[in-house]
mmCIF file of C-alpha atoms in Angstrom:
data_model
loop_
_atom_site.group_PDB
_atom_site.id
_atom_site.type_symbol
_atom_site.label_atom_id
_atom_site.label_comp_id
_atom_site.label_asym_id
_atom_site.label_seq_id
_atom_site.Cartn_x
_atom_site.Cartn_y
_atom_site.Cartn_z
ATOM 1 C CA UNK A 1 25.739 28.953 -0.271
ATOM 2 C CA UNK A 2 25.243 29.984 -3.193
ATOM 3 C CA UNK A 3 26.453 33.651 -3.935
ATOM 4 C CA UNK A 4 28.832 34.223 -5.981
ATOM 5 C CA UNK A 5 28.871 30.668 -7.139
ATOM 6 C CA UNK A 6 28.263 28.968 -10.469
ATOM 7 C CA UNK A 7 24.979 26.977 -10.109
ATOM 8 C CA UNK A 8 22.871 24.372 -11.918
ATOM 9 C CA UNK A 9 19.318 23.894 -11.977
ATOM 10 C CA UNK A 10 17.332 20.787 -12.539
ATOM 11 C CA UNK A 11 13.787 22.173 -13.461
ATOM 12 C CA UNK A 12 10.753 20.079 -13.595
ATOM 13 C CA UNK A 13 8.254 22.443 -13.139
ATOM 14 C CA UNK A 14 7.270 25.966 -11.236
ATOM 15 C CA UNK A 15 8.734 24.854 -7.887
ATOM 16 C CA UNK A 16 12.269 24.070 -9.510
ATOM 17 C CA UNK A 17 12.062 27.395 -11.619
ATOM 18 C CA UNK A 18 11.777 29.126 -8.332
ATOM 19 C CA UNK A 19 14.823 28.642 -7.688
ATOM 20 C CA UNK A 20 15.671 30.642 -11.219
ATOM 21 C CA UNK A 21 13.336 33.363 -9.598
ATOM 22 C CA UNK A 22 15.287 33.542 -6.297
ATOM 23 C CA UNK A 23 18.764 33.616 -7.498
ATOM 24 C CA UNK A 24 17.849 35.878 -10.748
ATOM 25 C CA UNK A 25 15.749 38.785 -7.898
ATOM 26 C CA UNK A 26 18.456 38.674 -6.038
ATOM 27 C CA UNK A 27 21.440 38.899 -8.705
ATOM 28 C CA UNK A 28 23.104 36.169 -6.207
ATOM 29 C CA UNK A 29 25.208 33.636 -8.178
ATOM 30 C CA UNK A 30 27.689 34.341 -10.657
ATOM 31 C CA UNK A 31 26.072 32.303 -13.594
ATOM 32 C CA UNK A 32 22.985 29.786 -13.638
ATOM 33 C CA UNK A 33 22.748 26.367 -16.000
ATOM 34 C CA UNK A 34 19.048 25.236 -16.250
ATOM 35 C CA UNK A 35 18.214 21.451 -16.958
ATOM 36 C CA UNK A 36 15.126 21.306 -17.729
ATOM 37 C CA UNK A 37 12.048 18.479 -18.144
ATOM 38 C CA UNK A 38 11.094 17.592 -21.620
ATOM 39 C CA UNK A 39 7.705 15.973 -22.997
ATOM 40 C CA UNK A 40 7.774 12.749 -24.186
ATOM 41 C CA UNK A 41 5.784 13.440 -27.363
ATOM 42 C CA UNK A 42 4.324 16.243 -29.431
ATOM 43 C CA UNK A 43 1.392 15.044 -28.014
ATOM 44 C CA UNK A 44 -0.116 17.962 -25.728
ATOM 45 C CA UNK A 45 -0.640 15.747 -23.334
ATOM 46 C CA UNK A 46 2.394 14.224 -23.553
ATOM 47 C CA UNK A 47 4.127 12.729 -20.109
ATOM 48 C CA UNK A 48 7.424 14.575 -19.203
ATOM 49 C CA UNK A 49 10.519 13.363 -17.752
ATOM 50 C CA UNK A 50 13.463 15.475 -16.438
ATOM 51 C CA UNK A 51 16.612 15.963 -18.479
ATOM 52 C CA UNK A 52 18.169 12.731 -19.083
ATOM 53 C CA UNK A 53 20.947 12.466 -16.327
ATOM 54 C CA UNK A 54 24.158 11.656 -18.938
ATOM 55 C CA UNK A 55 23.260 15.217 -20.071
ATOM 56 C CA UNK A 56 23.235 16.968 -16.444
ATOM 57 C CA UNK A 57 26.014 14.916 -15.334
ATOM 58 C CA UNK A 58 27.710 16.659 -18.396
ATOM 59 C CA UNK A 59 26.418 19.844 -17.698
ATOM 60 C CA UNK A 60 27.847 20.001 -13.769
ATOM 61 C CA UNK A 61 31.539 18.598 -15.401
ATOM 62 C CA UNK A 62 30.915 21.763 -18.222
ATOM 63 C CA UNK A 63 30.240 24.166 -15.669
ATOM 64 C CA UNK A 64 32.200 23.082 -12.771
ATOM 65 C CA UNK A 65 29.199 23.531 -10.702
ATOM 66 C CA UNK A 66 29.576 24.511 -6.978
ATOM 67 C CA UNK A 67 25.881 24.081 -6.192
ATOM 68 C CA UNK A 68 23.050 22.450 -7.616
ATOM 69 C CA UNK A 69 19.505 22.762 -7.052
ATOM 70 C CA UNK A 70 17.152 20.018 -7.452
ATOM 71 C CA UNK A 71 13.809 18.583 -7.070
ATOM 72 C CA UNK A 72 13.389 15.370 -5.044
ATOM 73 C CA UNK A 73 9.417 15.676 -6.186
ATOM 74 C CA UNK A 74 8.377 18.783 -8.356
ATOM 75 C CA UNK A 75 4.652 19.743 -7.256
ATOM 76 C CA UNK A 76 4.218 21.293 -10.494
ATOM 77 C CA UNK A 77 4.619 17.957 -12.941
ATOM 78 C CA UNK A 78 4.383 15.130 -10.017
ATOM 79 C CA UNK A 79 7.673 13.771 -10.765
ATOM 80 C CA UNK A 80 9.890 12.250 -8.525
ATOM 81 C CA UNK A 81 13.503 11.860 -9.144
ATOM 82 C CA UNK A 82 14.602 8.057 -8.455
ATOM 83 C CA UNK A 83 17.460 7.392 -6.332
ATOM 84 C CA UNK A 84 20.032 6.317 -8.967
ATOM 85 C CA UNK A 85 19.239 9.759 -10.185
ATOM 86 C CA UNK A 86 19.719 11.519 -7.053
ATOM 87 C CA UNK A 87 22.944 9.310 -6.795
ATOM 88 C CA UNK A 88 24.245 10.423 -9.639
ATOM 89 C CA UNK A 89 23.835 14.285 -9.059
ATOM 90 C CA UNK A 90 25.816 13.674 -6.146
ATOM 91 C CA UNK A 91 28.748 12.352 -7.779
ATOM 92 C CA UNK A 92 28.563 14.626 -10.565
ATOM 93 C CA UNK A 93 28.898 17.228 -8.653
ATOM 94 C CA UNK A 94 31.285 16.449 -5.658
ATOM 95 C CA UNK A 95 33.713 15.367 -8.542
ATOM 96 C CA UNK A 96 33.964 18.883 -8.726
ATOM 97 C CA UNK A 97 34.093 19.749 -5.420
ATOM 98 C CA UNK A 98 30.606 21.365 -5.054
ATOM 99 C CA UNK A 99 27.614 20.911 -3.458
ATOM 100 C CA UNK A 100 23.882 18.931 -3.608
ATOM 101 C CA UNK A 101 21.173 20.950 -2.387
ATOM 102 C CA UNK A 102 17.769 18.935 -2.175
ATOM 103 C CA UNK A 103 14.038 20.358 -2.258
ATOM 104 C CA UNK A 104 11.964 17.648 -0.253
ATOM 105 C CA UNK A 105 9.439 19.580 0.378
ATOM 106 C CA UNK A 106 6.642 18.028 -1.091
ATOM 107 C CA UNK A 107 8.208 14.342 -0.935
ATOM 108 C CA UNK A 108 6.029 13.155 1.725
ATOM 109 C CA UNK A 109 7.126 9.941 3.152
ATOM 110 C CA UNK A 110 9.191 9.141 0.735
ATOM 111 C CA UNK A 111 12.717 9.396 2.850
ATOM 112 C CA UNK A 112 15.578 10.442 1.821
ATOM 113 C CA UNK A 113 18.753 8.817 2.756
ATOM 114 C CA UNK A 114 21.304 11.961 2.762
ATOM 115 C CA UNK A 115 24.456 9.795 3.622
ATOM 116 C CA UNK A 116 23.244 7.135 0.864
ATOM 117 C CA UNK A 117 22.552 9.471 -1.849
ATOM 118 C CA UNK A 118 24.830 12.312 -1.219
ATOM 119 C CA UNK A 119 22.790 14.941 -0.185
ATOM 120 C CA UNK A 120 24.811 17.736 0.987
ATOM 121 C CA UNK A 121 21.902 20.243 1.934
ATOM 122 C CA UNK A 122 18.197 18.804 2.172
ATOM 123 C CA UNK A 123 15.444 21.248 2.629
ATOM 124 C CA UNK A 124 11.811 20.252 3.848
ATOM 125 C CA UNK A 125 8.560 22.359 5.474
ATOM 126 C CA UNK A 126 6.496 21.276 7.916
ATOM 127 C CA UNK A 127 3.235 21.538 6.056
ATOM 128 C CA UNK A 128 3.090 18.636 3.467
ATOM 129 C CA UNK A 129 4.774 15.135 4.547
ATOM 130 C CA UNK A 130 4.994 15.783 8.268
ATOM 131 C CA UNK A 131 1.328 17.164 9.166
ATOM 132 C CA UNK A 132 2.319 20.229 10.400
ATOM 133 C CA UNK A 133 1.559 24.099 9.974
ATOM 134 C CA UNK A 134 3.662 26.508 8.533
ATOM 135 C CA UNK A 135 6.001 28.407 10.088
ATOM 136 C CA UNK A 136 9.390 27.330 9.519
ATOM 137 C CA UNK A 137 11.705 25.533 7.183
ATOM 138 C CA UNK A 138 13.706 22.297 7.988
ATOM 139 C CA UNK A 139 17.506 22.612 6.419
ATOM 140 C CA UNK A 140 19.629 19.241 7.435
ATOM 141 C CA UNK A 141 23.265 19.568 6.352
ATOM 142 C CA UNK A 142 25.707 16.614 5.652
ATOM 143 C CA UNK A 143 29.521 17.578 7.274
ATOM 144 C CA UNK A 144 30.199 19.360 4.006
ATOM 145 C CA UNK A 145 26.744 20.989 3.772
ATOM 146 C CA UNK A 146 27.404 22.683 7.514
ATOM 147 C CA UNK A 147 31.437 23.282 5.887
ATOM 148 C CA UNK A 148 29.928 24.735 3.612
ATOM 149 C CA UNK A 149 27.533 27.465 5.897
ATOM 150 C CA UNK A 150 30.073 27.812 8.140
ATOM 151 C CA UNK A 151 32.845 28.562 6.384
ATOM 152 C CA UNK A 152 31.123 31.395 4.083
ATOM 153 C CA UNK A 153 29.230 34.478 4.876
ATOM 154 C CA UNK A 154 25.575 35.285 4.477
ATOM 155 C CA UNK A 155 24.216 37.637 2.224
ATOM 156 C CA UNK A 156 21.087 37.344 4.184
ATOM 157 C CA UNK A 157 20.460 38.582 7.989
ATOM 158 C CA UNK A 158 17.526 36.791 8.304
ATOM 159 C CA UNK A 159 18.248 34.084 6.211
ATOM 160 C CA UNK A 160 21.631 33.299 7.800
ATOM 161 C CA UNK A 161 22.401 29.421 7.975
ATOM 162 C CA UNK A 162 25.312 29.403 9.800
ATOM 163 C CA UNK A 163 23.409 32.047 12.621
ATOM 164 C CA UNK A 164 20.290 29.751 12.667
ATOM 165 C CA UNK A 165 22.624 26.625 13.114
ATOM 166 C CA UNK A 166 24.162 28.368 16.123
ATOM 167 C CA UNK A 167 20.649 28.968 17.716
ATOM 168 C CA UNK A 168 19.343 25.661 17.230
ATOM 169 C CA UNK A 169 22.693 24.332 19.160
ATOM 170 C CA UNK A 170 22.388 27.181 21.679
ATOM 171 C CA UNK A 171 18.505 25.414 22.260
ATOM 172 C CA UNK A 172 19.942 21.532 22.547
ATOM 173 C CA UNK A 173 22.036 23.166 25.076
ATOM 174 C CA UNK A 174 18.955 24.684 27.026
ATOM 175 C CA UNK A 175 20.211 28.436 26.131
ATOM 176 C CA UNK A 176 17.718 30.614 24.232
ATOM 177 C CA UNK A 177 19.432 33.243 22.054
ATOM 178 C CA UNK A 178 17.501 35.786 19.965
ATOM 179 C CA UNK A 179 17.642 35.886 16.449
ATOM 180 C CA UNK A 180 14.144 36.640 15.559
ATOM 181 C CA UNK A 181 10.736 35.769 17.366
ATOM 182 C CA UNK A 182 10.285 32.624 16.914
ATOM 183 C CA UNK A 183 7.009 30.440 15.996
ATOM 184 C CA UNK A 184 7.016 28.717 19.336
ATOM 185 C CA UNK A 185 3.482 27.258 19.292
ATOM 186 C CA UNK A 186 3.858 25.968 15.886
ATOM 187 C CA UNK A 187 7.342 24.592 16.509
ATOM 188 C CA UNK A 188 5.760 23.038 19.261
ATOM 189 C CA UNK A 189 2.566 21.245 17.649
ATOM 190 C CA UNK A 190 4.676 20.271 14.751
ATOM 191 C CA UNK A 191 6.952 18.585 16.750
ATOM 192 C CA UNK A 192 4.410 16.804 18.366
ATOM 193 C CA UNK A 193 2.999 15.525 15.046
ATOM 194 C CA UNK A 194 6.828 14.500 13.786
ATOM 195 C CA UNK A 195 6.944 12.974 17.082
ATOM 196 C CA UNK A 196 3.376 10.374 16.091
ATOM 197 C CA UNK A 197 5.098 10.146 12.727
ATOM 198 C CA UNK A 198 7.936 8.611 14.212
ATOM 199 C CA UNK A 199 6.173 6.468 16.564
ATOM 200 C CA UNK A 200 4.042 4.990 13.598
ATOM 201 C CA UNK A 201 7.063 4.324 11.480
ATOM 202 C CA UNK A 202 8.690 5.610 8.896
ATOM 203 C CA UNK A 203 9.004 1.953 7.023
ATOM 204 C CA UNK A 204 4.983 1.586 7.577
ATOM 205 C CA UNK A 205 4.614 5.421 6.817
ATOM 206 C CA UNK A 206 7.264 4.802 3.164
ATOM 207 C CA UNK A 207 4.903 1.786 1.913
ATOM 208 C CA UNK A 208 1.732 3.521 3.167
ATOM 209 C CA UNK A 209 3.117 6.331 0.912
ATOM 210 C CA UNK A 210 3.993 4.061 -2.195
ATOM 211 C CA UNK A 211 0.449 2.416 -1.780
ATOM 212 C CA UNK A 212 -0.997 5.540 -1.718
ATOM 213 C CA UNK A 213 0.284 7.217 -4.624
ATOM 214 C CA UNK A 214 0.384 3.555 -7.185
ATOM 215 C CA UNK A 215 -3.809 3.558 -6.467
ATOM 216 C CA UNK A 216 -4.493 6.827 -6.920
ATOM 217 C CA UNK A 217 -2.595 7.319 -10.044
ATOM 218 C CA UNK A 218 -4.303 3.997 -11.261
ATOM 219 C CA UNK A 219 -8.065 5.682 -10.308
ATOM 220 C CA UNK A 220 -6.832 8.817 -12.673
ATOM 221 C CA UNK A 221 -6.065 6.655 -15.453
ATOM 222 C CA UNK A 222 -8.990 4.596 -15.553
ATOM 223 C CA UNK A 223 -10.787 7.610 -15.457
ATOM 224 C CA UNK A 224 -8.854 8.850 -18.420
ATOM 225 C CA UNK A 225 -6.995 11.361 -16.685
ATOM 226 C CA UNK A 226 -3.226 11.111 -17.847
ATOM 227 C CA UNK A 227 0.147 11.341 -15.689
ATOM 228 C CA UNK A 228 2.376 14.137 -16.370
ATOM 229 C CA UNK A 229 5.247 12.783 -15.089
ATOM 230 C CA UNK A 230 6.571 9.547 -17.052
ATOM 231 C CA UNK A 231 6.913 6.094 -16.370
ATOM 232 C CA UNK A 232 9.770 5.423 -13.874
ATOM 233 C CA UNK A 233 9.545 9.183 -12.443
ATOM 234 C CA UNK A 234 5.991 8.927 -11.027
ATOM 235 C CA UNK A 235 5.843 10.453 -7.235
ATOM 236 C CA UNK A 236 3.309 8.487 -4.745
ATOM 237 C CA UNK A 237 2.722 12.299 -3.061
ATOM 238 C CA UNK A 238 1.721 14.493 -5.819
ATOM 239 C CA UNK A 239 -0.346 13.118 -8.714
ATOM 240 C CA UNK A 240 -1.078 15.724 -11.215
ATOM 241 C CA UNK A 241 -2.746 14.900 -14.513
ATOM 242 C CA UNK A 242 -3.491 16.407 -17.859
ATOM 243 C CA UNK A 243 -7.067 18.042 -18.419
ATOM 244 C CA UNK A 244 -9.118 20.502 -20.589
ATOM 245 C CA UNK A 245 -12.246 20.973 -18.173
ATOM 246 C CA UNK A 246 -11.489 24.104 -16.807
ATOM 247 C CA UNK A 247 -13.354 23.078 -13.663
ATOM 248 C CA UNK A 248 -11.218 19.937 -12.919
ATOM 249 C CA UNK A 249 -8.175 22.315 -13.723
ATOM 250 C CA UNK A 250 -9.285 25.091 -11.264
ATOM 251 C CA UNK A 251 -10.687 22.391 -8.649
ATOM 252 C CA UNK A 252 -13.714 23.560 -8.553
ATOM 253 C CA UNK A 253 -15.502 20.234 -9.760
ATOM 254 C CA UNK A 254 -13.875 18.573 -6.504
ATOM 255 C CA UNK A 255 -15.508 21.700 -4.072
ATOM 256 C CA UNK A 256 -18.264 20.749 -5.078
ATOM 257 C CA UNK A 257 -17.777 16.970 -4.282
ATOM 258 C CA UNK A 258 -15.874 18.143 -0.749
ATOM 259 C CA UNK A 259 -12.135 17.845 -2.112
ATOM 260 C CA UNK A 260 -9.889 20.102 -1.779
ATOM 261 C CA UNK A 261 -7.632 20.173 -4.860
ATOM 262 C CA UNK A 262 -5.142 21.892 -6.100
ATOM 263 C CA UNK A 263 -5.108 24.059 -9.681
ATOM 264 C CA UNK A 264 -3.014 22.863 -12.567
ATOM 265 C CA UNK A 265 -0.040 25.632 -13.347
ATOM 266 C CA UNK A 266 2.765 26.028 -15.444
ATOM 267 C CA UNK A 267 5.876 24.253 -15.859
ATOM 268 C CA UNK A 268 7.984 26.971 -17.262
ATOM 269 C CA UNK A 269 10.110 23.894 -19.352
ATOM 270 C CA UNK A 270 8.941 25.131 -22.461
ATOM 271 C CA UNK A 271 5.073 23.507 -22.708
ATOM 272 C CA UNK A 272 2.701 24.635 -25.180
ATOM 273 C CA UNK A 273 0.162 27.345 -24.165
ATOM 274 C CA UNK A 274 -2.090 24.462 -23.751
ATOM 275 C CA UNK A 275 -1.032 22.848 -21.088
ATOM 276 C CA UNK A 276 -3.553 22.210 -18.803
ATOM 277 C CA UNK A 277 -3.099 20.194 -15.366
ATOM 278 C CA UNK A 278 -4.254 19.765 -11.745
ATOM 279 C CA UNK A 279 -2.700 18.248 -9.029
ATOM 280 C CA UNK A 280 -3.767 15.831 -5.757
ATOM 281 C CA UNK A 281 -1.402 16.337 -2.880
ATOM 282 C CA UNK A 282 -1.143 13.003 -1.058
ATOM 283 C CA UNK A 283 -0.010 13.785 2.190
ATOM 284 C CA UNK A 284 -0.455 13.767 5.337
ATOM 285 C CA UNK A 285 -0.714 10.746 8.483
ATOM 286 C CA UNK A 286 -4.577 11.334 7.936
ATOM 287 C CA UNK A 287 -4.127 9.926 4.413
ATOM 288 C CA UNK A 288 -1.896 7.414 5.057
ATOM 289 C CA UNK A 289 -3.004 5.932 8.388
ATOM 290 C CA UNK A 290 -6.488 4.890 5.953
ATOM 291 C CA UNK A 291 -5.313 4.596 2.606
ATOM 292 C CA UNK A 292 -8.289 2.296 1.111
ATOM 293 C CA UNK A 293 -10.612 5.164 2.504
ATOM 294 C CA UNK A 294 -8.440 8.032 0.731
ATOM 295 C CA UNK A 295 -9.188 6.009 -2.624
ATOM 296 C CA UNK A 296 -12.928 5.004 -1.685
ATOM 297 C CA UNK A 297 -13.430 9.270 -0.648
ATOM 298 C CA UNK A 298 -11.685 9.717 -4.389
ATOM 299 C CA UNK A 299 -13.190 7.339 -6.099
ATOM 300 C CA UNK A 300 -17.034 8.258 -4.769
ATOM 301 C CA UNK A 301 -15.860 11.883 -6.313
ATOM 302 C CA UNK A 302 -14.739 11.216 -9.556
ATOM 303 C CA UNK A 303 -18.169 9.326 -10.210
ATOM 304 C CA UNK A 304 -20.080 12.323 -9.149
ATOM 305 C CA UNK A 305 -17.930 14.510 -11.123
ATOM 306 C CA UNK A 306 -18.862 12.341 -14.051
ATOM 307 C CA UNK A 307 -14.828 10.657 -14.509
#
């Protein structure tokens, strides 16, 4: 979709720049424009916030984007992008006749409505939100997303969206066409697991996820532990918070406890050399089918640790 095509990046953190790294390695679109998060404050532990919208939305119109990239929740910082955000890349960028490509990776159960917001290309993993292994990514189109792949050609043989939406037809139909060997047990056990997902709710599953995330980030700031992302751009899935213990930063504090964490890294928007974070994935059915146990198990830690 996007060789040969001027694209813009919203960049919150190392998961957004990746998409600088992919396009830049592979000398794929014909110029980039990178929006990138700012801190609040000169304070080094300063919340951040992405680039105020007005200026992307004048950025696409500059550019005359014809894709752009962007983070529905940036593991890196823990911010989520609110819908009137989301929104408004849409329109920005179908005013000039391009395209919205999503990363919902790590957005756990917080859904996205693609015909609401505008979402032309929406990309997720099995791994995070839906409880699965990986092994394969999920790409849902919008009719000018799937326009869009099938209209252009690939650079990529293995990569090829408009082959890999022909095989997953050919399958619906009951064929089975060869493209590459496929993951079939893990295909199989995630679907299973999307499958229980479904069957609890995704409503439940949405305010489980929003319950989640408002009491854990609450624990971390009574513990003194503050947000990176700013007020209003907060995710409920990824909390990651400012530190200079070099064991909370590396996880190795929470080992000890029986938490698996994940280390702080960079944001590559231009923080100081100090910046210093780690990061609490909340995902997961585990997680949210016992929420007041996640924060008890979290809570039990963070007094051992000493927070």
């Amino acid at each position: 979709l996007a060789t040969g095509r001027r694209c813009l990046i919203v960049r919150n953190g190392l998961f957004s720049y990746r998409w600088s790294q992919i396009l830049d390695v592979g000398d794929i679109a014909q110029n980039t424009v990178v929006c990138t998060a700012r801190a609040e404050s000169e304070d080094p532990q300063s919340a951040w916030a992405p680039a105020p919208i007005d200026e992307v939305v004048a950025a696409i119109r500059a550019q005359r984007s014809e894709v752009v990239f962007a983070p529905h929740v940036e593991t890196a910082a823990g911010i989520l992008l609110p819908e009137e955000y989301v929104r408004a890349l849409a329109d920005a960028v179908h005013e000039v006749g391009g395209l919205l490509v999503l990363d919902s990776i790590a957005s756990g159960a917080i859904w996205v409505d693609m015909d609401a917001l505008g979402v032309d290309v929406l990309l997720s993993a099995p791994q995070k939100g839906w409880s699965g292994s990986p092994g394969a990514g999920y790409v849902m189109l919008s009719d000018a997303g799937r326009e869009a792949v099938t209209s252009r050609t690939s650079s990529s043989f293995a990569i090829d969206l408009a082959r890999w939406l022909w095989i997953s037809e050919e399958y619906v139909a009951g064929r089975a066409p060869y493209h590459a060997t496929m993951p079939t047990d893990t295909l199989a056990r995630n679907a299973v697991a999307m499958t229980e997902t479904r069957e609890r709710g995704f409503e439940a599953l949405r305010a489980a996820q929003w319950d989640l995330g408002t009491r854990v980030r609450a624990l971390l700031a009574e513990r003194g532990l503050p947000s990176v992302a700013a007020d209003g751009f907060a995710s409920p899935s990824v909390a990651v918070v400012h530190t200079t213990d070099p064991g909370l930063r590396t996880g190795a504090l929470f080992r000890e406890q029986g938490l698996q964490i994940a280390a702080g890294v960079p944001l590559h928007c231009g923080e100081p050399e100090s910046f210093s974070t780690f990061r609490i994935g909340l995902f997961g059915l585990d997680k949210l089918a016992d929420v007041d146990g996640t924060v008890d198990r979290l809570s039990v830690a963070l007094d051992r640790i000493g927070l």
